[in-house]
Amino acid sequence: MKRTKKEAEQTKDLILETALDIFSKKSYDLSTLNDIASASGLTRGAIYWHFQDKTDILKELTHIHLGEFLNKIKVEFCNREGNSLDKIESIFKLYFEYFLDNESNLKFIRIIYGKMSFNDSNPFVLEIFGEIINTILNDLNKTIALGQANNEIRKDLDVSYLTTVILSLIVRVDKIINFYPRSLKNREEVIKNTLIMLKA
């Protein structure tokens, strides 16, 4: 029996939801298409109808979870009113809320942080993080440079250095909260102290 377009989309969504759950629990490297087929009640053939392989599934998950976040960052930088410190504060909040307060996004970030073989020579990791890091770096660079020009951000430290520090703080604090939630009880305190460090 021929499947409708809606049924095909529902099957694809089921595969992605199941894969996200399995990758985040078992690890991407150790998971197999058989695991996904078994957990979803589908055949391997049904999975191959939508995806070439396991990597193709992870690429689709990346497009969904990181793609939406990148769009939110672009909107935030383009449309948000206020000074440079306000924009930097909004990025911290957006990042934490998007990845830590949403169960689906939290599963995805766990795959990236803790379950994949993460190293700088992994082409897929570079593909995943290249776009997001470049986007954030470029926007932060512009914001910090403008903030220094307007005497909102300290000028004794280089723009690229401050950008790297902020990005590192976001990612590292995120990891700590993610895996050791009791160690940082107050996100607002982290943001506040970072802004104090930046302020001119």
XYZ file of N, CA, C and O in Angstrom:
800
model
N 0.839 -1.194 0.000
C 0.000 0.000 0.000
C 0.879 1.251 0.000
O 1.819 1.348 0.781
N 0.549 2.177 -0.884
C 1.352 3.386 -1.017
C 1.107 4.317 0.167
O -0.039 4.564 0.544
N 2.184 4.812 0.732
C 2.067 5.720 1.866
C 1.797 7.138 1.402
O 2.271 7.560 0.353
N 1.042 7.864 2.196
C 0.804 9.262 1.890
C 2.011 10.087 2.313
O 2.867 9.622 3.069
N 2.054 11.322 1.823
C 3.153 12.216 2.190
C 3.167 12.452 3.696
O 4.235 12.492 4.326
N 1.983 12.575 4.283
C 1.885 12.812 5.727
C 2.426 11.620 6.508
O 3.146 11.776 7.494
N 2.096 10.419 6.062
C 2.579 9.204 6.737
C 4.097 9.092 6.619
O 4.780 8.692 7.576
N 4.635 9.457 5.451
C 6.091 9.424 5.257
C 6.782 10.417 6.202
O 7.823 10.110 6.788
N 6.193 11.593 6.358
C 6.757 12.601 7.263
C 6.692 12.132 8.713
O 7.621 12.361 9.495
N 5.599 11.475 9.060
C 5.455 10.953 10.424
C 6.496 9.869 10.702
O 7.061 9.805 11.796
N 6.765 9.030 9.706
C 7.784 7.988 9.855
C 9.163 8.617 10.031
O 9.945 8.208 10.898
N 9.460 9.624 9.223
C 10.748 10.311 9.333
C 10.903 10.962 10.704
O 11.963 10.869 11.332
N 9.854 11.604 11.181
C 9.891 12.231 12.508
C 10.115 11.195 13.602
O 10.855 11.449 14.566
N 9.482 10.022 13.457
C 9.649 8.943 14.433
C 11.097 8.460 14.450
O 11.673 8.214 15.521
N 11.687 8.310 13.285
C 13.093 7.886 13.192
C 13.989 8.893 13.900
O 14.869 8.523 14.691
N 13.776 10.167 13.622
C 14.611 11.214 14.226
C 14.439 11.269 15.736
O 15.423 11.388 16.477
N 13.205 11.174 16.194
C 12.947 11.217 17.644
C 13.578 10.014 18.342
O 14.185 10.150 19.405
N 13.443 8.845 17.736
C 14.016 7.626 18.311
C 15.538 7.681 18.310
O 16.190 7.328 19.304
N 16.112 8.128 17.207
C 17.574 8.229 17.097
C 18.122 9.220 18.118
O 19.156 8.962 18.744
N 17.442 10.348 18.291
C 17.880 11.344 19.276
C 17.941 10.724 20.661
O 18.914 10.914 21.406
N 16.930 9.964 21.007
C 16.867 9.322 22.317
C 17.974 8.280 22.478
O 18.682 8.248 23.487
N 18.156 7.451 21.476
C 19.171 6.391 21.543
C 20.585 6.969 21.527
O 21.441 6.564 22.320
N 20.847 7.921 20.636
C 22.175 8.535 20.570
C 22.543 9.194 21.891
O 23.701 9.143 22.322
N 21.572 9.811 22.554
C 21.868 10.542 23.793
C 22.072 9.600 24.977
O 22.768 9.930 25.926
N 21.475 8.409 24.910
C 21.602 7.450 26.015
C 22.746 6.459 25.794
O 23.560 6.217 26.683
N 22.786 5.888 24.603
C 23.745 4.818 24.348
C 25.062 5.336 23.781
O 26.094 4.692 23.947
N 25.017 6.455 23.113
C 26.103 7.149 22.423
C 25.926 6.969 20.925
O 25.445 5.928 20.440
N 26.343 8.002 20.222
C 26.257 7.969 18.760
C 27.142 6.863 18.201
O 26.740 6.097 17.336
N 28.368 6.760 18.704
C 29.324 5.802 18.164
C 28.874 4.356 18.337
O 29.122 3.515 17.477
N 28.217 4.059 19.451
C 27.829 2.679 19.738
C 26.442 2.313 19.213
O 26.093 1.138 19.162
N 25.654 3.303 18.846
C 24.300 3.040 18.354
C 24.335 2.508 16.928
O 25.235 2.824 16.154
N 23.347 1.711 16.600
C 23.248 1.146 15.249
C 21.862 1.437 14.675
O 20.924 1.784 15.402
N 21.734 1.248 13.368
C 20.428 1.389 12.733
C 19.471 0.321 13.238
O 18.260 0.543 13.300
N 20.004 -0.844 13.601
C 19.160 -1.892 14.185
C 18.534 -1.422 15.506
O 17.379 -1.730 15.796
N 19.315 -0.690 16.307
C 18.787 -0.141 17.565
C 17.611 0.786 17.291
O 16.580 0.731 17.972
N 17.790 1.633 16.292
C 16.745 2.605 15.955
C 15.512 1.892 15.402
O 14.374 2.212 15.773
N 15.740 0.920 14.539
C 14.625 0.173 13.961
C 13.846 -0.556 15.045
O 12.611 -0.511 15.083
N 14.556 -1.214 15.949
C 13.914 -1.964 17.019
C 13.110 -1.061 17.947
O 11.963 -1.358 18.288
N 13.705 0.040 18.358
C 13.050 0.950 19.302
C 11.858 1.670 18.683
O 10.896 2.010 19.379
N 11.906 1.897 17.375
C 10.820 2.626 16.710
C 9.739 1.711 16.149
O 8.671 2.177 15.742
N 10.035 0.397 16.108
C 9.081 -0.551 15.542
C 9.065 -0.532 14.026
O 8.111 -0.988 13.392
N 10.148 -0.004 13.436
C 10.256 0.073 11.990
C 11.280 -0.941 11.472
O 12.032 -1.519 12.253
N 11.301 -1.127 10.181
C 12.319 -1.983 9.576
C 13.515 -1.129 9.164
O 13.410 0.096 9.038
N 14.651 -1.777 8.948
C 15.823 -1.045 8.442
C 15.521 -0.436 7.074
O 15.990 0.650 6.752
N 14.703 -1.138 6.307
C 14.317 -0.630 4.996
C 13.584 0.702 5.091
O 13.799 1.603 4.271
N 12.731 0.818 6.109
C 11.987 2.069 6.302
C 12.942 3.209 6.648
O 12.758 4.347 6.208
N 13.970 2.883 7.421
C 14.973 3.902 7.781
C 15.767 4.306 6.548
O 15.997 5.494 6.284
N 16.186 3.313 5.749
C 16.961 3.605 4.547
C 16.152 4.381 3.501
O 16.723 5.037 2.630
N 14.839 4.285 3.592
C 14.000 5.052 2.669
C 14.195 6.556 2.886
O 14.125 7.342 1.953
N 14.481 6.930 4.149
C 14.604 8.347 4.513
C 16.058 8.805 4.695
O 16.359 9.986 4.492
N 16.928 7.886 5.116
C 18.313 8.263 5.437
C 19.293 7.252 4.853
O 19.032 6.046 4.851
N 20.444 7.760 4.419
C 21.467 6.893 3.845
C 22.130 6.026 4.908
O 22.439 4.855 4.678
N 22.392 6.643 6.082
C 23.094 5.936 7.145
C 22.920 6.705 8.459
O 22.173 7.684 8.522
N 23.625 6.250 9.466
C 23.545 6.860 10.791
C 24.008 8.318 10.776
O 23.419 9.184 11.431
N 25.059 8.580 10.024
C 25.586 9.947 9.930
C 24.555 10.878 9.303
O 24.410 12.031 9.720
N 23.840 10.390 8.331
C 22.802 11.190 7.674
C 21.710 11.581 8.677
O 21.185 12.701 8.630
N 21.402 10.679 9.574
C 20.403 10.975 10.620
C 20.923 12.069 11.544
O 20.205 13.015 11.871
N 22.187 11.946 11.945
C 22.756 12.949 12.853
C 22.853 14.313 12.177
O 22.652 15.352 12.806
N 23.143 14.320 10.881
C 23.183 15.584 10.143
C 21.809 16.248 10.136
O 21.692 17.464 10.281
N 20.772 15.456 9.972
C 19.413 16.009 10.001
C 19.070 16.547 11.386
O 18.475 17.618 11.517
N 19.457 15.823 12.429
C 19.237 16.305 13.794
C 19.989 17.609 14.033
O 19.489 18.530 14.688
N 21.197 17.688 13.489
C 21.999 18.901 13.625
C 21.330 20.073 12.931
O 21.260 21.181 13.465
N 20.832 19.829 11.739
C 20.136 20.873 10.990
C 18.932 21.390 11.776
O 18.695 22.594 11.843
N 18.207 20.486 12.389
C 17.013 20.864 13.153
C 17.390 21.669 14.396
O 16.883 22.768 14.624
N 18.300 21.138 15.199
C 18.574 21.739 16.508
C 19.515 22.941 16.432
O 19.258 23.964 17.074
N 20.589 22.841 15.680
C 21.508 23.968 15.585
C 21.030 25.009 14.583
O 21.268 26.204 14.758
N 20.345 24.558 13.538
C 19.842 25.503 12.545
C 18.879 26.500 13.149
O 18.978 27.712 12.912
N 17.969 26.019 13.961
C 17.003 26.910 14.617
C 17.708 27.868 15.568
O 17.374 29.051 15.651
N 18.715 27.357 16.272
C 19.445 28.210 17.214
C 20.200 29.316 16.477
O 20.212 30.472 16.919
N 20.830 28.972 15.366
C 21.548 29.977 14.580
C 20.597 31.077 14.102
O 20.939 32.257 14.119
N 19.404 30.687 13.698
C 18.419 31.680 13.262
C 18.025 32.597 14.411
O 17.865 33.806 14.229
N 17.879 32.023 15.605
C 17.527 32.826 16.772
C 18.636 33.827 17.098
O 18.363 34.973 17.461
N 19.890 33.389 16.981
C 21.015 34.290 17.253
C 21.034 35.446 16.251
O 21.225 36.604 16.629
N 20.825 35.134 14.982
C 20.830 36.178 13.956
C 19.739 37.214 14.223
O 19.961 38.419 14.119
N 18.560 36.727 14.581
C 17.452 37.634 14.889
C 17.791 38.479 16.107
O 17.531 39.686 16.147
N 18.398 37.836 17.115
C 18.733 38.531 18.357
C 19.734 39.664 18.101
O 19.555 40.780 18.589
N 20.755 39.390 17.338
C 21.770 40.410 17.069
C 21.238 41.519 16.168
O 21.605 42.676 16.310
N 20.382 41.156 15.224
C 19.889 42.158 14.269
C 18.805 43.047 14.866
O 18.754 44.248 14.584
N 17.931 42.468 15.675
C 16.736 43.193 16.108
C 16.766 43.718 17.532
O 15.971 44.586 17.877
N 17.646 43.191 18.356
C 17.615 43.585 19.759
C 18.115 45.018 19.936
O 19.170 45.389 19.452
N 17.347 45.775 20.677
C 17.752 47.142 20.997
C 18.587 47.130 22.270
O 18.559 46.182 23.036
N 19.314 48.211 22.494
C 20.130 48.298 23.694
C 21.603 48.333 23.343
O 21.996 48.245 22.177
N 22.437 48.420 24.376
C 23.876 48.510 24.137
C 24.496 47.135 23.942
O 23.812 46.112 23.971
N 25.801 47.121 23.759
C 26.507 45.873 23.463
C 26.408 44.874 24.614
O 26.292 43.668 24.391
N 26.446 45.363 25.847
C 26.347 44.459 27.001
C 24.978 43.791 27.065
O 24.866 42.619 27.446
N 23.943 44.525 26.678
C 22.597 43.938 26.635
C 22.548 42.791 25.630
O 21.932 41.753 25.878
N 23.200 42.987 24.480
C 23.194 41.948 23.447
C 23.963 40.712 23.912
O 23.539 39.579 23.672
N 25.093 40.924 24.566
C 25.882 39.794 25.057
C 25.107 39.036 26.133
O 25.083 37.798 26.144
N 24.455 39.762 27.008
C 23.621 39.117 28.036
C 22.519 38.279 27.386
O 22.233 37.159 27.814
N 21.921 38.811 26.336
C 20.828 38.087 25.676
C 21.318 36.793 25.035
O 20.588 35.803 24.993
N 22.564 36.783 24.538
C 23.106 35.571 23.923
C 23.318 34.480 24.975
O 23.012 33.306 24.757
N 23.860 34.865 26.142
C 23.993 33.907 27.239
C 22.636 33.291 27.572
O 22.488 32.063 27.649
N 21.661 34.141 27.772
C 20.333 33.659 28.166
C 19.710 32.785 27.088
O 19.129 31.736 27.376
N 19.858 33.218 25.849
C 19.295 32.456 24.745
C 19.928 31.077 24.649
O 19.237 30.067 24.489
N 21.244 31.020 24.777
C 21.956 29.747 24.689
C 21.528 28.799 25.813
O 21.208 27.638 25.572
N 21.504 29.303 27.038
C 21.129 28.461 28.176
C 19.685 27.994 28.071
O 19.383 26.821 28.296
N 18.794 28.905 27.731
C 17.377 28.545 27.636
C 17.132 27.542 26.512
O 16.377 26.583 26.668
N 17.802 27.761 25.390
C 17.559 26.908 24.228
C 18.062 25.487 24.469
O 17.378 24.515 24.136
N 19.251 25.345 25.037
C 19.835 24.024 25.170
C 19.583 23.354 26.525
O 19.623 22.137 26.619
N 19.347 24.119 27.566
C 19.200 23.508 28.886
C 17.755 23.371 29.333
O 17.443 22.516 30.155
N 16.871 24.202 28.801
C 15.485 24.187 29.252
C 14.551 23.483 28.283
O 13.334 23.507 28.456
N 15.097 22.864 27.268
C 14.305 22.129 26.298
C 14.861 20.706 26.235
O 16.028 20.498 25.899
N 14.034 19.737 26.584
C 14.512 18.356 26.717
C 15.093 17.811 25.414
O 16.119 17.129 25.411
N 14.469 18.122 24.302
C 14.945 17.629 23.016
C 16.308 18.225 22.666
O 17.228 17.508 22.255
N 16.459 19.538 22.849
C 17.742 20.189 22.575
C 18.819 19.731 23.544
O 19.995 19.642 23.184
N 18.414 19.450 24.778
C 19.364 18.971 25.784
C 19.903 17.594 25.396
O 21.094 17.321 25.530
N 19.044 16.741 24.871
C 19.495 15.430 24.391
C 20.518 15.604 23.271
O 21.530 14.913 23.231
N 20.219 16.522 22.368
C 21.134 16.737 21.245
C 22.499 17.215 21.721
O 23.531 16.708 21.289
N 22.512 18.188 22.615
C 23.787 18.735 23.075
C 24.571 17.688 23.864
O 25.799 17.677 23.858
N 23.872 16.772 24.515
C 24.564 15.675 25.219
C 25.260 14.751 24.228
O 26.338 14.225 24.509
N 24.626 14.540 23.084
C 25.263 13.716 22.049
C 26.579 14.363 21.628
O 27.614 13.707 21.536
N 26.536 15.653 21.384
C 27.710 16.371 20.900
C 28.795 16.443 21.966
O 29.966 16.185 21.706
N 28.407 16.786 23.190
C 29.396 16.986 24.251
C 29.974 15.686 24.801
O 31.165 15.573 25.029
N 29.107 14.723 25.048
C 29.571 13.576 25.798
C 29.587 12.249 25.098
O 30.250 11.321 25.557
N 28.888 12.123 23.990
C 28.706 10.808 23.407
C 29.477 10.575 22.116
O 29.773 9.452 21.760
N 29.774 11.652 21.396
C 30.511 11.479 20.144
C 32.007 11.457 20.396
O 32.482 11.922 21.412
N 32.737 10.937 19.415
C 34.192 11.028 19.466
C 34.547 12.445 19.051
O 34.608 12.756 17.864
N 34.762 13.297 20.042
C 34.954 14.721 19.759
C 36.429 15.038 19.647
O 37.168 14.919 20.598
N 36.851 15.425 18.457
C 38.217 15.894 18.285
C 38.263 16.834 17.090
O 37.393 16.804 16.222
N 39.276 17.672 17.059
C 39.357 18.712 16.048
C 39.544 18.171 14.631
O 39.332 18.894 13.662
N 39.976 16.922 14.499
C 40.217 16.380 13.165
C 39.005 15.631 12.613
O 39.040 15.145 11.484
N 37.947 15.525 13.407
C 36.742 14.840 12.957
C 35.990 15.750 11.979
O 35.473 16.788 12.383
N 35.920 15.397 10.688
C 35.292 16.278 9.692
C 33.851 16.621 10.030
O 33.407 17.740 9.801
N 33.118 15.651 10.574
C 31.714 15.914 10.875
C 31.572 16.916 12.017
O 30.722 17.799 11.990
N 32.435 16.779 13.027
C 32.405 17.724 14.143
C 32.740 19.126 13.646
O 32.108 20.110 14.033
N 33.731 19.219 12.765
C 34.092 20.517 12.197
C 32.925 21.094 11.405
O 32.652 22.293 11.452
N 32.240 20.229 10.687
C 31.093 20.676 9.898
C 29.992 21.190 10.818
O 29.362 22.213 10.550
N 29.760 20.473 11.914
C 28.721 20.874 12.864
C 29.061 22.204 13.509
O 28.266 23.143 13.512
N 30.251 22.278 14.067
C 30.586 23.431 14.890
C 31.178 24.600 14.111
O 31.199 25.720 14.611
N 31.649 24.323 12.901
C 32.217 25.408 12.112
C 31.239 26.544 11.896
O 31.549 27.713 12.137
N 30.034 26.204 11.478
C 29.038 27.241 11.183
C 28.595 27.979 12.437
O 28.557 29.208 12.463
N 28.265 27.225 13.481
C 27.747 27.876 14.681
C 28.810 28.742 15.352
O 28.543 29.868 15.776
N 30.042 28.237 15.418
C 31.104 29.011 16.065
C 31.432 30.255 15.243
O 31.589 31.347 15.792
N 31.520 30.112 13.928
C 31.809 31.271 13.090
C 30.716 32.326 13.182
O 30.997 33.527 13.217
N 29.473 31.875 13.230
C 28.358 32.818 13.352
C 28.442 33.597 14.655
O 28.343 34.831 14.663
N 28.632 32.878 15.760
C 28.699 33.544 17.064
C 29.932 34.435 17.154
O 29.866 35.566 17.651
N 31.075 33.932 16.679
C 32.308 34.721 16.734
C 32.186 36.026 15.958
O 32.570 37.091 16.445
N 31.648 35.940 14.753
C 31.504 37.141 13.931
C 30.589 38.166 14.592
O 30.900 39.362 14.645
N 29.451 37.698 15.106
C 28.499 38.614 15.736
C 29.056 39.187 17.034
O 28.875 40.377 17.328
N 29.744 38.353 17.815
C 30.338 38.843 19.058
C 31.455 39.844 18.777
O 31.570 40.869 19.461
N 32.272 39.559 17.771
C 33.348 40.484 17.395
C 32.795 41.872 17.076
O 33.303 42.887 17.557
N 31.764 41.908 16.260
C 31.151 43.178 15.875
C 30.564 43.894 17.092
O 30.714 45.106 17.249
N 29.897 43.127 17.954
C 29.251 43.713 19.128
C 30.280 44.277 20.100
O 30.115 45.384 20.633
N 31.359 43.537 20.326
C 32.396 43.992 21.259
C 33.132 45.202 20.700
O 33.400 46.173 21.423
N 33.442 45.169 19.415
C 34.123 46.310 18.787
C 33.270 47.568 18.898
O 33.776 48.658 19.223
N 31.974 47.434 18.648
C 31.065 48.572 18.765
C 30.968 49.031 20.221
O 30.945 50.232 20.506
N 30.935 48.054 21.135
C 30.873 48.385 22.561
C 32.104 49.140 23.033
O 32.007 50.068 23.843
N 33.268 48.759 22.518
C 34.498 49.477 22.865
C 34.486 50.887 22.273
O 34.886 51.844 22.926
N 34.004 51.009 21.059
C 33.939 52.323 20.410
C 32.986 53.257 21.155
O 33.200 54.476 21.197
N 31.948 52.674 21.774
C 30.956 53.476 22.509
C 31.261 53.565 24.005
O 30.413 54.011 24.785
N 32.466 53.088 24.401
C 32.885 53.117 25.812
C 31.963 52.327 26.736
O 31.772 52.683 27.896
N 31.383 51.245 26.204
C 30.545 50.360 27.006
C 31.342 49.146 27.496
O 31.044 48.581 28.542
N 32.350 48.761 26.718
C 33.164 47.582 27.028
C 34.620 48.015 27.171
O 35.101 48.878 26.436
N 35.303 47.407 28.123
C 36.706 47.739 28.399
C 37.566 47.651 27.143
O 37.367 46.780 26.290
N 38.551 48.565 27.055
C 39.404 48.630 25.870
C 40.807 48.088 26.107
O 41.617 48.049 25.185
N 41.084 47.665 27.340
C 42.438 47.197 27.644
C 42.695 45.783 27.141
O 43.831 45.301 27.193
N 41.650 45.110 26.663
C 41.807 43.761 26.123
C 41.326 43.728 24.683
O 40.363 44.395 24.308
N 42.006 42.923 23.865
C 41.723 42.819 22.444
C 40.327 42.251 22.183
O 39.833 41.410 22.934
N 39.709 42.705 21.096
C 38.361 42.251 20.726
C 38.312 40.735 20.566
O 37.424 40.066 21.102
N 39.276 40.184 19.824
C 39.255 38.740 19.565
C 39.453 37.940 20.854
O 38.873 36.858 21.018
N 40.245 38.480 21.775
C 40.450 37.797 23.056
C 39.147 37.769 23.855
O 38.750 36.721 24.380
N 38.486 38.908 23.958
C 37.229 38.974 24.703
C 36.162 38.077 24.068
O 35.397 37.407 24.769
N 36.136 38.043 22.745
C 35.185 37.175 22.042
C 35.425 35.713 22.390
O 34.487 34.962 22.681
N 36.687 35.307 22.370
C 37.036 33.918 22.696
C 36.675 33.581 24.139
O 36.158 32.490 24.422
N 36.934 34.508 25.058
C 36.610 34.291 26.468
C 35.106 34.088 26.645
O 34.661 33.168 27.337
N 34.314 34.948 26.012
C 32.857 34.854 26.150
C 32.340 33.534 25.589
O 31.547 32.835 26.227
N 32.802 33.185 24.392
C 32.352 31.935 23.775
C 32.756 30.733 24.624
O 31.964 29.801 24.823
N 33.962 30.753 25.157
C 34.421 29.658 26.021
C 33.579 29.565 27.277
O 33.235 28.466 27.732
N 33.251 30.706 27.851
C 32.417 30.718 29.051
C 31.048 30.111 28.779
O 30.552 29.288 29.547
N 30.451 30.507 27.667
C 29.124 29.985 27.328
C 29.165 28.464 27.226
O 28.366 27.760 27.836
N 30.123 27.957 26.455
C 30.181 26.519 26.212
C 30.589 25.751 27.458
O 30.000 24.728 27.801
N 31.589 26.251 28.184
C 32.054 25.518 29.364
C 31.056 25.554 30.502
O 30.847 24.567 31.196
N 30.434 26.710 30.706
C 29.407 26.803 31.752
C 28.251 25.890 31.397
O 27.697 25.202 32.245
N 27.905 25.860 30.111
C 26.845 24.988 29.642
C 27.172 23.529 29.963
O 26.333 22.771 30.444
N 28.416 23.116 29.705
C 28.823 21.735 29.991
C 28.719 21.431 31.480
O 28.244 20.372 31.883
N 29.184 22.354 32.301
C 29.170 22.132 33.747
C 27.743 22.001 34.252
O 27.407 21.086 35.017
N 26.876 22.918 33.810
C 25.485 22.861 34.243
C 24.832 21.581 33.751
O 24.048 20.945 34.447
N 25.167 21.202 32.528
C 24.576 20.027 31.907
C 24.908 18.747 32.679
O 24.036 17.956 33.019
N 26.190 18.564 32.995
C 26.611 17.312 33.609
C 26.703 17.373 35.134
O 26.638 16.352 35.806
N 26.876 18.576 35.688
C 26.969 18.734 37.143
C 26.064 19.882 37.576
O 26.548 20.946 37.985
N 24.744 19.708 37.464
C 23.808 20.813 37.690
C 23.900 21.457 39.068
O 23.597 22.635 39.219
N 24.359 20.743 40.086
C 24.430 21.322 41.426
C 25.610 22.281 41.591
O 25.653 23.068 42.512
N 26.583 22.198 40.682
C 27.788 23.018 40.835
C 27.544 24.474 40.471
O 28.261 25.358 40.919
N 26.540 24.725 39.649
C 26.197 26.102 39.295
C 24.683 26.257 39.414
O 23.941 25.915 38.515
N 24.264 26.761 40.550
C 22.833 26.843 40.811
C 22.201 28.084 40.198
O 21.014 28.125 39.966
N 23.005 29.097 39.963
C 22.450 30.360 39.529
C 23.087 30.837 38.225
O 24.182 31.375 38.220
N 22.404 30.645 37.123
C 22.919 31.080 35.832
C 23.059 32.603 35.786
O 23.978 33.121 35.157
N 22.110 33.268 36.422
C 22.116 34.737 36.401
C 23.410 35.288 37.004
O 23.926 36.305 36.554
N 23.932 34.602 38.007
C 25.172 35.049 38.636
C 26.346 34.936 37.660
O 27.215 35.817 37.610
N 26.359 33.867 36.880
C 27.412 33.680 35.879
C 27.352 34.817 34.856
O 28.378 35.416 34.508
N 26.169 35.113 34.387
C 25.999 36.170 33.394
C 26.394 37.521 33.978
O 27.119 38.296 33.353
N 25.925 37.789 35.195
C 26.209 39.076 35.842
C 27.708 39.298 36.008
O 28.243 40.370 35.702
N 28.416 38.273 36.469
C 29.866 38.405 36.684
C 30.624 38.577 35.373
O 31.644 39.286 35.318
N 30.134 37.946 34.311
C 30.768 38.117 33.006
C 30.601 39.556 32.523
O 31.555 40.158 32.007
N 29.424 40.107 32.697
C 29.168 41.481 32.260
C 29.995 42.473 33.085
O 30.472 43.477 32.541
N 30.165 42.190 34.354
C 31.014 43.056 35.199
C 32.442 43.037 34.683
O 33.125 44.075 34.614
N 32.926 41.846 34.288
C 34.282 41.706 33.770
C 34.460 42.489 32.467
O 35.525 43.042 32.190
N 33.405 42.570 31.664
C 33.487 43.230 30.360
C 33.321 44.741 30.448
O 33.850 45.478 29.611
N 32.602 45.189 31.430
C 32.184 46.598 31.477
C 33.374 47.546 31.548
O 34.341 47.324 32.247
N 33.253 48.642 30.796
C 34.311 49.654 30.764
C 34.377 50.397 32.089
O 33.375 50.579 32.757
